[in-house]
Tab-separated table of C-alpha atoms in Angstrom:
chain	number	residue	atom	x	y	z
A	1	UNK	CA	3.140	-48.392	-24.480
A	2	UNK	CA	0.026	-46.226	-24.749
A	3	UNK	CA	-3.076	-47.342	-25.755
A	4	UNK	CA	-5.903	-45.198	-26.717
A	5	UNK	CA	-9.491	-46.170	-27.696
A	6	UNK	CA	-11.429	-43.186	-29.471
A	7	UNK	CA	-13.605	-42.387	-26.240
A	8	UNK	CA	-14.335	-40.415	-23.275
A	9	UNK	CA	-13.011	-43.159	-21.189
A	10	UNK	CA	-11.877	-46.693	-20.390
A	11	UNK	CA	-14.477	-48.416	-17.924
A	12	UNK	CA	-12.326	-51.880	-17.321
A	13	UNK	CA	-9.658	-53.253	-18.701
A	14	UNK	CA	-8.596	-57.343	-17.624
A	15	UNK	CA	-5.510	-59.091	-18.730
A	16	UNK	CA	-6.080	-62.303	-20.434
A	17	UNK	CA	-4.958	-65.122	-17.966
A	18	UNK	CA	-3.691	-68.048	-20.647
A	19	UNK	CA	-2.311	-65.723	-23.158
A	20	UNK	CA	0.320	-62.917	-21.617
A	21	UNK	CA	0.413	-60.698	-24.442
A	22	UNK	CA	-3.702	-59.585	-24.505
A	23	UNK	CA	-5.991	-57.579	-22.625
A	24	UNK	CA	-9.315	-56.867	-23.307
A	25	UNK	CA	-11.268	-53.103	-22.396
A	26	UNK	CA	-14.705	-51.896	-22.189
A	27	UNK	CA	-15.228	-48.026	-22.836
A	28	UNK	CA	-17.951	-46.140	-21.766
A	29	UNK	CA	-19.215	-45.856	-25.842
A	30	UNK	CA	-20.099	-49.462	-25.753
A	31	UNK	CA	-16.986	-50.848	-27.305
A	32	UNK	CA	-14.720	-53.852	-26.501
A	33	UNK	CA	-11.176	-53.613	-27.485
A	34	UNK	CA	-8.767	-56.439	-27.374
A	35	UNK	CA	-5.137	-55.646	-28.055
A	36	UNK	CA	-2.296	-57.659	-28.635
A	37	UNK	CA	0.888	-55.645	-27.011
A	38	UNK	CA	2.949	-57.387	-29.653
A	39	UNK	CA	0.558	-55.286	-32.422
A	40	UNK	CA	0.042	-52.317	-30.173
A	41	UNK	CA	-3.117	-52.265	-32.059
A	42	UNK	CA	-6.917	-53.423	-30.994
A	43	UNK	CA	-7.072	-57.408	-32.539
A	44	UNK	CA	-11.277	-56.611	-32.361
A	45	UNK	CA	-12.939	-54.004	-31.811
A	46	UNK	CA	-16.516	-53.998	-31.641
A	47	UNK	CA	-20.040	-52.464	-29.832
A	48	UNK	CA	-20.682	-54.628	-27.281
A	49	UNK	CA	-23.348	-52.586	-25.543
A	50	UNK	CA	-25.857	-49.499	-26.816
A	51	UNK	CA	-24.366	-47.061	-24.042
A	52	UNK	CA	-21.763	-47.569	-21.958
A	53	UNK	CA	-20.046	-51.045	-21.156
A	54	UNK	CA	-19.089	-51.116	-17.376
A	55	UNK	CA	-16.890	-54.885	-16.987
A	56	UNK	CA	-14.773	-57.434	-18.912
A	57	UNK	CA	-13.700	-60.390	-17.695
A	58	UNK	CA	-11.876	-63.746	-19.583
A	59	UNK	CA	-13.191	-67.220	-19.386
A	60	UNK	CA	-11.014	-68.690	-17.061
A	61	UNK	CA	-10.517	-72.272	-19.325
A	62	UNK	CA	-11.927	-71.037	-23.111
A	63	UNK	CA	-8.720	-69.080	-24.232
A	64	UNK	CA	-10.360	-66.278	-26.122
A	65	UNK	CA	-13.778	-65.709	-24.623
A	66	UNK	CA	-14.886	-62.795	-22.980
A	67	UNK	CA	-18.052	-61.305	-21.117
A	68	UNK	CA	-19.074	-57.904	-21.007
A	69	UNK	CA	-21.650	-56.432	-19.041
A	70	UNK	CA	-23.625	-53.062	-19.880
A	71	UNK	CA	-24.795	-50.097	-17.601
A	72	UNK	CA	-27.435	-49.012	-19.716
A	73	UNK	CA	-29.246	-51.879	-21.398
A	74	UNK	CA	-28.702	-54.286	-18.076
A	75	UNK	CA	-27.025	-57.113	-20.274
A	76	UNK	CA	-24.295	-59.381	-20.377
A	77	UNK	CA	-22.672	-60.642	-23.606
A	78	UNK	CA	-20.295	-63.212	-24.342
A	79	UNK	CA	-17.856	-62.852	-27.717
């Protein structure tokens, strides 16, 4: 399958390690995308960072939590 967030381009992308069927991305607009292959659609999608996000990773024990981190405003966020 192809999966295509509206942006210039993907920065990271991680597969979630307790559920097979999601991975999460970070684009360089800001945005997080989960998808669901089973959907082929994002599950969320929402501004993580003002400027570009630059890393995802999963929680490796909470099932559905992520952390970004941004280049431009030097944060880390947790959804």
């Amino acid at each position: 399958s192809t999966y295509q967030p509206k942006c210039e381009a993907v920065r990271d992308i991680k597969w979630s390690p307790s559920v097979d069927d999601l991975f999460a991305m970070v684009t360089d607009n800001g945005m997080l995308c989960v998808y669901d292959v089973r959907l082929n659609r994002p599950m969320i999608k929402e501004s993580a960072h003002a400027g570009e996000a630059t890393t995802v990773d999963w929680h490796p024990t909470r099932k559905y939590t992520v952390a970004t981190g941004g280049g431009r405003d030097r944060s880390v966020k947790g959804t």
